[in-house]
Coordinates of C-alpha atoms in Angstrom, one line a residue:
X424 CA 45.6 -45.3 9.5
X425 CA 43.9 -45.6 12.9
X426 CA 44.2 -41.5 12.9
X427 CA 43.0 -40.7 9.5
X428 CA 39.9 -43.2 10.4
X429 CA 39.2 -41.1 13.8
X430 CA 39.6 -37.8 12.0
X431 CA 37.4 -39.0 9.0
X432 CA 34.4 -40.4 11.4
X433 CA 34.5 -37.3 13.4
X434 CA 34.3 -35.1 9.9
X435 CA 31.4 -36.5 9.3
X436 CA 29.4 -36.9 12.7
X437 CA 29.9 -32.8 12.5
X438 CA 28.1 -32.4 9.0
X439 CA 25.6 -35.2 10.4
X440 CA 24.4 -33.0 13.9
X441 CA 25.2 -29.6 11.2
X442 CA 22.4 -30.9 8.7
X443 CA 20.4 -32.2 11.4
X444 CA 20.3 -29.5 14.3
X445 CA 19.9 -26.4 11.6
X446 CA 16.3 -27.2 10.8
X447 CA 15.8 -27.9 14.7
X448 CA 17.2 -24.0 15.2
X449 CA 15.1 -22.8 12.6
X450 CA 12.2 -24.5 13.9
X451 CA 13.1 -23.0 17.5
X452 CA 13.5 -19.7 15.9
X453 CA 10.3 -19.7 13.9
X454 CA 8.6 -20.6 17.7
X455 CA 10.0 -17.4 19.2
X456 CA 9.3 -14.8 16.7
X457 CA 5.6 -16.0 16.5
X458 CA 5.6 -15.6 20.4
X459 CA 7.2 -12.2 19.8
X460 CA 4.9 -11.1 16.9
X461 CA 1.9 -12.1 18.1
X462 CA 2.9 -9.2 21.8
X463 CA 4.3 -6.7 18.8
X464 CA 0.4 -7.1 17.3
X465 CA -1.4 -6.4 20.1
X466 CA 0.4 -3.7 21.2
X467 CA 0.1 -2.1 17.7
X468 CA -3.6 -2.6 17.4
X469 CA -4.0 -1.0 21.0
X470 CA -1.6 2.2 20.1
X471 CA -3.3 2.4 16.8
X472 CA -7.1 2.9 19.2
X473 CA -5.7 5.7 20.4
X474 CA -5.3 9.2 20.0
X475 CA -1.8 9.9 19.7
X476 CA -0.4 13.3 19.1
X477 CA 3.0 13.2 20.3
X478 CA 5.2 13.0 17.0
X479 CA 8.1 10.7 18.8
X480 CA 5.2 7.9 19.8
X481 CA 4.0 7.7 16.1
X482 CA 7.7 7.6 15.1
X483 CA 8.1 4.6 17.3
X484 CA 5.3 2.9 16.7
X485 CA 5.9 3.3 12.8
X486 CA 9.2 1.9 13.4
X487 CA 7.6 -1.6 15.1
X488 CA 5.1 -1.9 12.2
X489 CA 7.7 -2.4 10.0
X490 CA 9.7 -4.6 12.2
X491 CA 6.2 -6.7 12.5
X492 CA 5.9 -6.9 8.4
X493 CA 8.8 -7.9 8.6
X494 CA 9.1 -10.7 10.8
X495 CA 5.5 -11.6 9.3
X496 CA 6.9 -12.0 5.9
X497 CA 10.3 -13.9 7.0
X498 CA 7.6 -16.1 8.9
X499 CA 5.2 -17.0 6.0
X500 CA 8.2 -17.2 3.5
X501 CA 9.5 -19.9 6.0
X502 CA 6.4 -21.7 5.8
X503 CA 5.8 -22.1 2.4
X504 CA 9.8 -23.0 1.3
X505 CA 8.6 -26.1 4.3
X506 CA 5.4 -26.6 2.5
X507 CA 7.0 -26.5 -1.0
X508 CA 9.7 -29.3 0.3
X509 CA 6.7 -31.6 2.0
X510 CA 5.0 -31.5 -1.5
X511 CA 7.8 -32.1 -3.2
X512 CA 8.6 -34.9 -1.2
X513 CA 4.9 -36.1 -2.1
X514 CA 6.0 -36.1 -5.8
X515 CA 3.5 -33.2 -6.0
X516 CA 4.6 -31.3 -9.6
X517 CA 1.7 -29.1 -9.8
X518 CA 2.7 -26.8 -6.8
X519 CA 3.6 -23.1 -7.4
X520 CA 7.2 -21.9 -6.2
X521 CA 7.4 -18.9 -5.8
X522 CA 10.9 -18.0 -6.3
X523 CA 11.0 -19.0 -9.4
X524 CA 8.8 -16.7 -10.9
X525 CA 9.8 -13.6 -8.4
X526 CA 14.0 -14.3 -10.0
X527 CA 12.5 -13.2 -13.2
X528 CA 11.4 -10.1 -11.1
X529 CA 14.1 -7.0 -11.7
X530 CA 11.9 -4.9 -9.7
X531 CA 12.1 -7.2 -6.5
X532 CA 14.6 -8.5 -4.6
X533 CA 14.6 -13.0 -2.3
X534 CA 15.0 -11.9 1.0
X535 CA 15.8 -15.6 1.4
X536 CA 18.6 -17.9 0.1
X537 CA 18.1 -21.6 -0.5
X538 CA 20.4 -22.9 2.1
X539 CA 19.9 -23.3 5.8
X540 CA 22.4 -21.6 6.9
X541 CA 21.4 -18.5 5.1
X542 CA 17.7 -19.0 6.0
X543 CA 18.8 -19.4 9.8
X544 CA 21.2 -16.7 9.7
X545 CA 18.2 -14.1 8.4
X546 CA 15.5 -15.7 10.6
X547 CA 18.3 -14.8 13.9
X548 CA 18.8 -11.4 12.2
X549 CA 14.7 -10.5 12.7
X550 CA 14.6 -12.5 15.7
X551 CA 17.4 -10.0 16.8
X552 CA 15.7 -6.8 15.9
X553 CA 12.7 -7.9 17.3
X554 CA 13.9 -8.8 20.5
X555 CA 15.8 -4.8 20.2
X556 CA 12.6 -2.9 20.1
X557 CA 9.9 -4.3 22.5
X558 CA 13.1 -4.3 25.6
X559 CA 11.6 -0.5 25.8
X560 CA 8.1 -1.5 24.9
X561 CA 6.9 -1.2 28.5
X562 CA 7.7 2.3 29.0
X563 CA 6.3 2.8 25.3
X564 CA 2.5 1.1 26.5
X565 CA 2.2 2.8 29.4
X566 CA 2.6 6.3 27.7
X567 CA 0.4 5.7 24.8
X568 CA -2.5 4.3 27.4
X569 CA -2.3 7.7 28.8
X570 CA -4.1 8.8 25.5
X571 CA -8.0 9.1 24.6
X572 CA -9.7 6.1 22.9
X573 CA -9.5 7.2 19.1
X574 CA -12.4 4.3 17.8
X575 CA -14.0 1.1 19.0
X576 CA -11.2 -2.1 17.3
X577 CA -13.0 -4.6 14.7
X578 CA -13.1 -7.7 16.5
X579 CA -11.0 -9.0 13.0
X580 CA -7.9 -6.6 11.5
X581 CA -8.9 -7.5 7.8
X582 CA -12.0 -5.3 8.8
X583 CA -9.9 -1.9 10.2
X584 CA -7.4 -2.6 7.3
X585 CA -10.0 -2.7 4.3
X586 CA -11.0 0.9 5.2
X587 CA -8.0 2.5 6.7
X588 CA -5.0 4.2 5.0
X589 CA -3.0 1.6 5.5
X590 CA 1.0 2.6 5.9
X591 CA 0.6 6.2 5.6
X592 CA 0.0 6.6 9.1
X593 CA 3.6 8.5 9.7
X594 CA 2.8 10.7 6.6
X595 CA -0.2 12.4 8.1
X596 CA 0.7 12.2 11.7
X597 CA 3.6 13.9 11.6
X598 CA 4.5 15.5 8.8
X599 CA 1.1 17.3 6.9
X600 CA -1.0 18.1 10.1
X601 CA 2.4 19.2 11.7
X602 CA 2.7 21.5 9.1
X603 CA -1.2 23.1 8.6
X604 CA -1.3 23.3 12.6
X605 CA 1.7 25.7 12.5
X606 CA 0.9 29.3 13.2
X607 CA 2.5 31.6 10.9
X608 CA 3.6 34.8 12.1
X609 CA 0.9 37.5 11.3
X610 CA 3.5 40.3 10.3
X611 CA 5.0 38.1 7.6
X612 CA 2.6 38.1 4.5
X613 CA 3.4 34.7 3.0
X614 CA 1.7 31.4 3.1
X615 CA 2.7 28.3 3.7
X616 CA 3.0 25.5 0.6
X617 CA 3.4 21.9 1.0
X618 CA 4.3 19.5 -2.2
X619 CA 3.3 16.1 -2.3
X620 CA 4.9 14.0 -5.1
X621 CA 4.1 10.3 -5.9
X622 CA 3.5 8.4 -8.5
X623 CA -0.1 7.9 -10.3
X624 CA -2.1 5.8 -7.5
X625 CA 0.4 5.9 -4.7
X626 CA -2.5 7.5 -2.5
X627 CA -1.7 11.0 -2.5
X628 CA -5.1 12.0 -3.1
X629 CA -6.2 9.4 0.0
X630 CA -3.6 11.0 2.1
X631 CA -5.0 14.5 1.5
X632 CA -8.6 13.3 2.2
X633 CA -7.7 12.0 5.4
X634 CA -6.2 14.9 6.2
X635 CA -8.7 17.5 5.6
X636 CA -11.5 14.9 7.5
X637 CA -9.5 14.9 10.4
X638 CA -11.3 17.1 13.5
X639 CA -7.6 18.7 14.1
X640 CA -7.8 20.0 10.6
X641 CA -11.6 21.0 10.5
X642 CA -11.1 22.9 14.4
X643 CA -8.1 24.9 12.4
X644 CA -9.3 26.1 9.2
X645 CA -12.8 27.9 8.2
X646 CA -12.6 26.7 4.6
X647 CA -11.0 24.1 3.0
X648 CA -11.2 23.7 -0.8
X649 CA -10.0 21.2 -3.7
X650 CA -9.3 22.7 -7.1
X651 CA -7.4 21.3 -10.3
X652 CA -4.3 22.4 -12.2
X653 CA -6.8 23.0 -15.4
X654 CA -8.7 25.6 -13.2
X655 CA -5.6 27.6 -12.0
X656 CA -4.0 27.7 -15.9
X657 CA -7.4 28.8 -17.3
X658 CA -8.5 31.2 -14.9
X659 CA -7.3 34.4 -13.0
X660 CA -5.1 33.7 -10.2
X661 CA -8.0 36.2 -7.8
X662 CA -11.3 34.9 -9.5
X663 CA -9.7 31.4 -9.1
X664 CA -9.0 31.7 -5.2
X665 CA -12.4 33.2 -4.6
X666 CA -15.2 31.1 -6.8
X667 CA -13.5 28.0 -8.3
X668 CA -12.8 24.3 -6.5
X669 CA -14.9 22.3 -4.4
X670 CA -15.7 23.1 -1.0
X671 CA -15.1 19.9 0.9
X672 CA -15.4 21.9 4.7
X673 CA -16.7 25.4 5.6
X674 CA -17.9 26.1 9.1
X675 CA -20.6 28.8 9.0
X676 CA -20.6 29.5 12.6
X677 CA -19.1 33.3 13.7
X678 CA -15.7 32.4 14.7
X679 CA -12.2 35.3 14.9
X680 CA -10.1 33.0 12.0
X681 CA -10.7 33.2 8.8
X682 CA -8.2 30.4 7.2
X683 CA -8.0 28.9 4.3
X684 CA -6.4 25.4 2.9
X685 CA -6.4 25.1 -0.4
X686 CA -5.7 21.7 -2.2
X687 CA -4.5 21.3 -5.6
X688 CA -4.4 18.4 -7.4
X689 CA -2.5 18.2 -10.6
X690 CA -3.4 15.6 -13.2
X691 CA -0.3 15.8 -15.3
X692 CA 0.3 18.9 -16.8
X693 CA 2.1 21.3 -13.7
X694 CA 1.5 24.8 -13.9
X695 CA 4.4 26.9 -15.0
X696 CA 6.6 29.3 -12.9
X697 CA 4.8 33.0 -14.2
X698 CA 1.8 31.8 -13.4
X699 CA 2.6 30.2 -10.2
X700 CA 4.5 33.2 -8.7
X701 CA 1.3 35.0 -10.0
X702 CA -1.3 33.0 -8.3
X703 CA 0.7 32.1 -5.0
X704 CA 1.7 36.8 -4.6
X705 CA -2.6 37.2 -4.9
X706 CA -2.8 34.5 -2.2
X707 CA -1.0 36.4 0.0
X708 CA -2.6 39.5 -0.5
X709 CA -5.9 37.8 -0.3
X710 CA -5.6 34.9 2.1
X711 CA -5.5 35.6 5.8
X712 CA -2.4 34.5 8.0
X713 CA -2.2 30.8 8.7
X714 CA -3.8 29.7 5.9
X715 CA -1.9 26.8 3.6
X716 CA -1.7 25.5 0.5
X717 CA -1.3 21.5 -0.4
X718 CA 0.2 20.6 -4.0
X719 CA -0.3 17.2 -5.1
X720 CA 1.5 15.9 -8.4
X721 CA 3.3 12.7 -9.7
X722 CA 6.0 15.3 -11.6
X723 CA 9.1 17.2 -9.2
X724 CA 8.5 19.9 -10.9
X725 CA 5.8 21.3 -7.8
X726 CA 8.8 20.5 -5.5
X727 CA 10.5 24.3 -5.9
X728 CA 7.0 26.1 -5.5
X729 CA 7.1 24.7 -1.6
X730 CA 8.0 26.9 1.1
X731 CA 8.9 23.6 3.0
X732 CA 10.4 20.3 2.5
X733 CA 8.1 18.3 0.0
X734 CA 6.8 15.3 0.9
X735 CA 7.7 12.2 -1.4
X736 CA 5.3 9.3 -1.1
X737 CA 6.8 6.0 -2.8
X738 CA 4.9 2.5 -2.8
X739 CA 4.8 0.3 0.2
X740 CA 8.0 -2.2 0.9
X741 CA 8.0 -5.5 -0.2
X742 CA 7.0 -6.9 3.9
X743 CA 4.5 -4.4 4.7
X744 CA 2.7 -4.8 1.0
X745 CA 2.3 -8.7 1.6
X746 CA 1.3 -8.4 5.1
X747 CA -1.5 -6.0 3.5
X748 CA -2.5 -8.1 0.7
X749 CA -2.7 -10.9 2.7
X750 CA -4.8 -9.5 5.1
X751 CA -7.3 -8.2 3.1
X752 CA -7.5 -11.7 1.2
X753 CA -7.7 -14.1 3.5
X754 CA -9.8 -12.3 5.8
X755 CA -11.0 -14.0 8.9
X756 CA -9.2 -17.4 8.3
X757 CA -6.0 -17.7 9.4
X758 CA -3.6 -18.2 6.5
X759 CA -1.3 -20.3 8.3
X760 CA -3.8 -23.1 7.8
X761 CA -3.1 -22.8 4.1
X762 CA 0.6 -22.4 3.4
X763 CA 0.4 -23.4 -0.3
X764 CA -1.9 -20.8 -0.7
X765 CA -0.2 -18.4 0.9
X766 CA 2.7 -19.1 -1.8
X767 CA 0.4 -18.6 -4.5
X768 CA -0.3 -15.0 -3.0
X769 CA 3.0 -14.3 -2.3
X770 CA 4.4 -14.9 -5.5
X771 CA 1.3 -12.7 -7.0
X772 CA 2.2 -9.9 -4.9
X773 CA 5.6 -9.7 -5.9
X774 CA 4.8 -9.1 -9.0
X775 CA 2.2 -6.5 -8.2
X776 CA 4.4 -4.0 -7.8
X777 CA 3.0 -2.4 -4.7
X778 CA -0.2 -1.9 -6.6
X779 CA -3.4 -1.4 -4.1
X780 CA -5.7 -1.3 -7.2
X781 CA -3.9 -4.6 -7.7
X782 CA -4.4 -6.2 -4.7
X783 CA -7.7 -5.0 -3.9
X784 CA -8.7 -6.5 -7.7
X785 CA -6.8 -10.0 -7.2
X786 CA -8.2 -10.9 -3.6
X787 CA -11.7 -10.0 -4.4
X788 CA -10.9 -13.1 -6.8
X789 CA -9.0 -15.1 -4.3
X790 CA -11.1 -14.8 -1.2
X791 CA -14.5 -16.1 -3.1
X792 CA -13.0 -19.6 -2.6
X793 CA -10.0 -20.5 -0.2
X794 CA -9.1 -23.9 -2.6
X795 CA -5.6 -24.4 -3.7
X796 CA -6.9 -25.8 -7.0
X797 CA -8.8 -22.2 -8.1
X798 CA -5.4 -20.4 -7.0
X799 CA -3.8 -22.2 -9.1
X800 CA -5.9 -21.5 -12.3
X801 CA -5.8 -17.5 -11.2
X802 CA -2.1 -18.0 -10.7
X803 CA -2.1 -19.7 -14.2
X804 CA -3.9 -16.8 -15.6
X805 CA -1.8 -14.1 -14.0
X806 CA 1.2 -15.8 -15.3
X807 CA -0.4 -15.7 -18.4
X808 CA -1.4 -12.0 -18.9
X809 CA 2.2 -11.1 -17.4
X810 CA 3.8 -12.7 -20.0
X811 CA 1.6 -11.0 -22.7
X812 CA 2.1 -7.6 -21.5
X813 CA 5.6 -7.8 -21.3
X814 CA 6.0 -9.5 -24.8
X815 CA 3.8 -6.9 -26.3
X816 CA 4.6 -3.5 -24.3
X817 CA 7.8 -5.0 -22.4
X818 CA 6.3 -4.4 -19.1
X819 CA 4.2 -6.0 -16.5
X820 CA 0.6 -4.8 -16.3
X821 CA 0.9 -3.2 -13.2
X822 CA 3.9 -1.2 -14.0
X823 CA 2.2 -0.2 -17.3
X824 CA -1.1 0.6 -15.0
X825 CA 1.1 2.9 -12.8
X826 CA 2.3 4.5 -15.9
X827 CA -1.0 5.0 -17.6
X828 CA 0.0 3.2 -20.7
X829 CA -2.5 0.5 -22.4
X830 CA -2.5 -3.1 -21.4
X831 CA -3.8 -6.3 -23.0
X832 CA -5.6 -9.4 -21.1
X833 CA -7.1 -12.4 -23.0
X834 CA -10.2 -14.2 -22.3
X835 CA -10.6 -17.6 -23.0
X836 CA -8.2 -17.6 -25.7
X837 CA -10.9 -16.2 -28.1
X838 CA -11.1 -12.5 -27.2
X839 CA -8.2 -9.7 -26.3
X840 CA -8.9 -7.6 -24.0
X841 CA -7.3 -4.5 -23.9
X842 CA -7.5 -0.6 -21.6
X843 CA -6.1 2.2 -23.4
X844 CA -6.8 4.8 -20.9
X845 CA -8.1 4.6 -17.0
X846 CA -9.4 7.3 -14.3
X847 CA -10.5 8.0 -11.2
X848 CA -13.3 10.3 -10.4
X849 CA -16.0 10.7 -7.6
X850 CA -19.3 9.7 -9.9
X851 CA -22.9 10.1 -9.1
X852 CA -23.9 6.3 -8.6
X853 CA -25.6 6.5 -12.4
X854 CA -21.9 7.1 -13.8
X855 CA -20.5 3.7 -12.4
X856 CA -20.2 1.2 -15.2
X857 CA -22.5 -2.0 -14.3
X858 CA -19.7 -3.9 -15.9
X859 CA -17.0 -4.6 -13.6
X860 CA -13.4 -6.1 -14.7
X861 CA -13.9 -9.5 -13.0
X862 CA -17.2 -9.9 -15.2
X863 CA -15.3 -9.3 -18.7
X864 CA -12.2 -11.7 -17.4
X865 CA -14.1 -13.9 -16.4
X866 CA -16.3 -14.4 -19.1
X867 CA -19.8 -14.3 -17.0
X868 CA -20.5 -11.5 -19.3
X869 CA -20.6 -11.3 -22.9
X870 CA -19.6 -7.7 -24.8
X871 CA -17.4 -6.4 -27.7
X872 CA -16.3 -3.6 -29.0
X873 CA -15.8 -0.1 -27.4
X874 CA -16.9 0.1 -23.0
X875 CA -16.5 1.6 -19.8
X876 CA -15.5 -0.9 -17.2
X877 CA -15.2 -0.7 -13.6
X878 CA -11.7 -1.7 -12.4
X879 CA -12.5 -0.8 -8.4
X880 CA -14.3 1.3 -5.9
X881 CA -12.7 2.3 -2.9
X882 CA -13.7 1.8 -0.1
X883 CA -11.6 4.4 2.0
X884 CA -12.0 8.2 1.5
X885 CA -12.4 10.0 -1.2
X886 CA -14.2 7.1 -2.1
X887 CA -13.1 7.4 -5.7
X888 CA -14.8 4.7 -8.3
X889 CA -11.4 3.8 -10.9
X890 CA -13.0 3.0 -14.4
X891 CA -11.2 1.9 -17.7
X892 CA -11.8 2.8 -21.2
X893 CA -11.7 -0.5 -23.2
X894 CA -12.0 -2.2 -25.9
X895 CA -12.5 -5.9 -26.4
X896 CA -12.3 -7.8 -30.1
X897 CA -11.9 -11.4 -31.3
X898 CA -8.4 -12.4 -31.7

């Protein structure tokens, strides 16, 4: 008896200091990664001032972005299970969880289980990886410093973030510019084509602006020009190189080269293989050596016109899309001062399927006022619409936006409001549509029947305004 008594005691002092020294690990843990991230930021924002050119740098520095998302999002999704627990504890009901919306989610994946082994186990595993990268981090700093000032750093990231191409900074480094800076050999008549393929609003289009606006770019070629896959099916493959498109770069000064890039953007339909081989045999006849073609498309069918490895642009990772969407909407304040908030947010942009049109839309809303209360009614109303789209069309409104298929939205339970088509186009400022989707959502104004409505203007080049066809009618 006196054994079994000794043996059950000592049971249960383990599971005692187990349930009551994880939380003080997890706590210790959290302490140390913050320490960590906060070294991982600045060195990022540093390398990111400069001018760096060496393709093995950007590779690593691309590599501790994502281990900073990362660790940001294990973090915040830390926080807000503690803050969910604390109101809980408070008899609180009305807070949001966000897990159990996001299990609902097919598309998205916890990167958390409930328990706290799990949750210690994951937070040791970033801790881990962390700790892995910046041992070499020295040598890494003191190479990048060696490079030119690129810009002056905003004295806030939400400010650089809003207006820079954010997480495509390995795609032009090191793969597009690589390629248009090559120098082709001038006995072999051919010119160089690069695909890019991505789905409708992934930023290919951004990716290509940023590309030919870069001083590299503009130093290499004489001419660059944009045409559409309309022109090039309409239009003789010769009259269509010299005279169609829009010039976006030409330097008129004298100069020995005379290359051209030529960028073409296909809508939907891709032009078929005759013509193609057509088009791309007069550009090597007419074109001089060196210059390129760039192919942009959301069908794989431009994949086996490239003479290189096409480049396939997906939407961001779960880590890296939060740590952008929180950015952008919290500005300024820190969000660790709000983690019930920053569940609300969370939970939205798991469901916005990597959407930037759907981030940029949501914390326009959210940022006007930083109260959990108004979160709550948006999150109430984004719950809402989800559930609407799906029941009606059987996917979420930002899947069906990435599709191009019609969604519905209802306002104040008295009108439906629904987008059966949406574009993007570079409009003269007495194109843009006064009437902006907040305004119709919100009710501040009142209209019916057939409209134009802004959706978003970007604010990034090719500072494209996106505008919906709608229509609105009383249920």
């Amino acid at each position: 008896m006196g054994d079994i008594t000794n043996r059950v005691v000592a049971f249960l002092m383990a599971k005692c200091s187990k349930v009551f020294t994880t939380p003080t690990t997890v706590g210790m843990g959290q302490s140390d990664l913050q320490r960590l991230l906060l070294r991982v930021q600045v060195i990022i924002e540093e390398a990111e001032g400069r001018h760096i050119t060496n393709p093995m740098i950007a590779y690593q520095l691309n590599m501790l972005r994502k281990e900073m998302y990362r660790g940001y999002f294990t973090l915040d999704t830390l926080r807000i299970i503690h803050c969910q627990e604390q109101l809980k504890a408070k008899g609180r009901d009305d807070v949001s969880n966000s897990f159990t919306l996001s299990k609902f989610n097919p598309a998205k994946r916890l990167f958390f289980s409930t328990g706290n082994t799990h949750m210690e186990k994951d937070l040791q595993q970033v801790l881990d990886n962390v700790n892995n990268i910046m041992v070499t981090m020295s040598d890494f700093v003191a190479i990048f410093n060696n490079y030119p000032p690129l810009y002056r750093q905003p004295y806030s990231m939400h400010l650089y973030i809003g207006k820079c191409m954010f997480g495509r900074e390995m795609e032009m480094a090191d793969r597009v510019i690589d390629f248009l800076m090559q120098i082709e050999n001038p006995s072999m008549k051919n010119v160089g084509v690069l695909p890019i393929v991505g789905p409708t609003n992934v930023g290919k289009s951004t990716l290509v602006a940023h590309v030919y606006n870069d001083e590299r770019v503009r130093n290499h070629f004489s001419k660059i020009v944009v045409i559409t896959g309309d022109e090039i099916n309409n239009e003789s493959p010769t009259s269509m190189l010299n005279n169609r498109g829009v010039i976006v770069y030409q330097d008129n000064a004298l100069r020995k080269n005379d290359r051209l890039l030529t960028i073409i953007e296909f809508s939907r339909d891709v032009v078929d293989e005759v013509t193609w081989n057509s088009l791309y045999s007069s550009a090597c006849a007419v074109l001089r050596s060196g210059s390129k073609i760039i192919m942009t498309s959301t069908s794989d069918e431009i994949i086996k016109f490239g003479t290189t490895q096409a480049l396939v642009l997906n939407f961001l990772p779960q880590e890296a899309y939060w740590y952008f969407f929180k950015t952008i909407t919290f500005g300024s304040t820190d969000s660790d001062d709000h983690p019930e908030l920053q569940s609300i947010g969370m939970e939205m942009a798991r469901w916005m399927n990597g959407s930037f049109i759907g981030a940029n839309i949501n914390s326009g809303h959210l940022s006007k006022n930083l109260i959990a209360k108004y979160w709550q009614m948006h999150l109430a109303f984004f719950k809402e619409n989800i559930q609407r789209n799906v029941s009606l069309f059987g996917k979420n409104q930002f899947v069906l936006m990435q599709e191009s298929n019609p969604m519905s939205f209802l306002i104040k339970d008295k009108y439906e409001f629904t987008i059966y088509s949406h574009y993007s186009a570079s409009l003269a400022e007495d194109d843009v549509p006064i009437i902006t989707m907040y305004d119709v959502l919100t009710g501040s104004v009142k209209c019916e029947g057939e409209l134009k409505v802004l959706l978003w203007k970007s604010h990034i080049l090719p500072f494209k305004y996106y505008v919906a066809n709608c229509i609105i009618e009383k249920l």
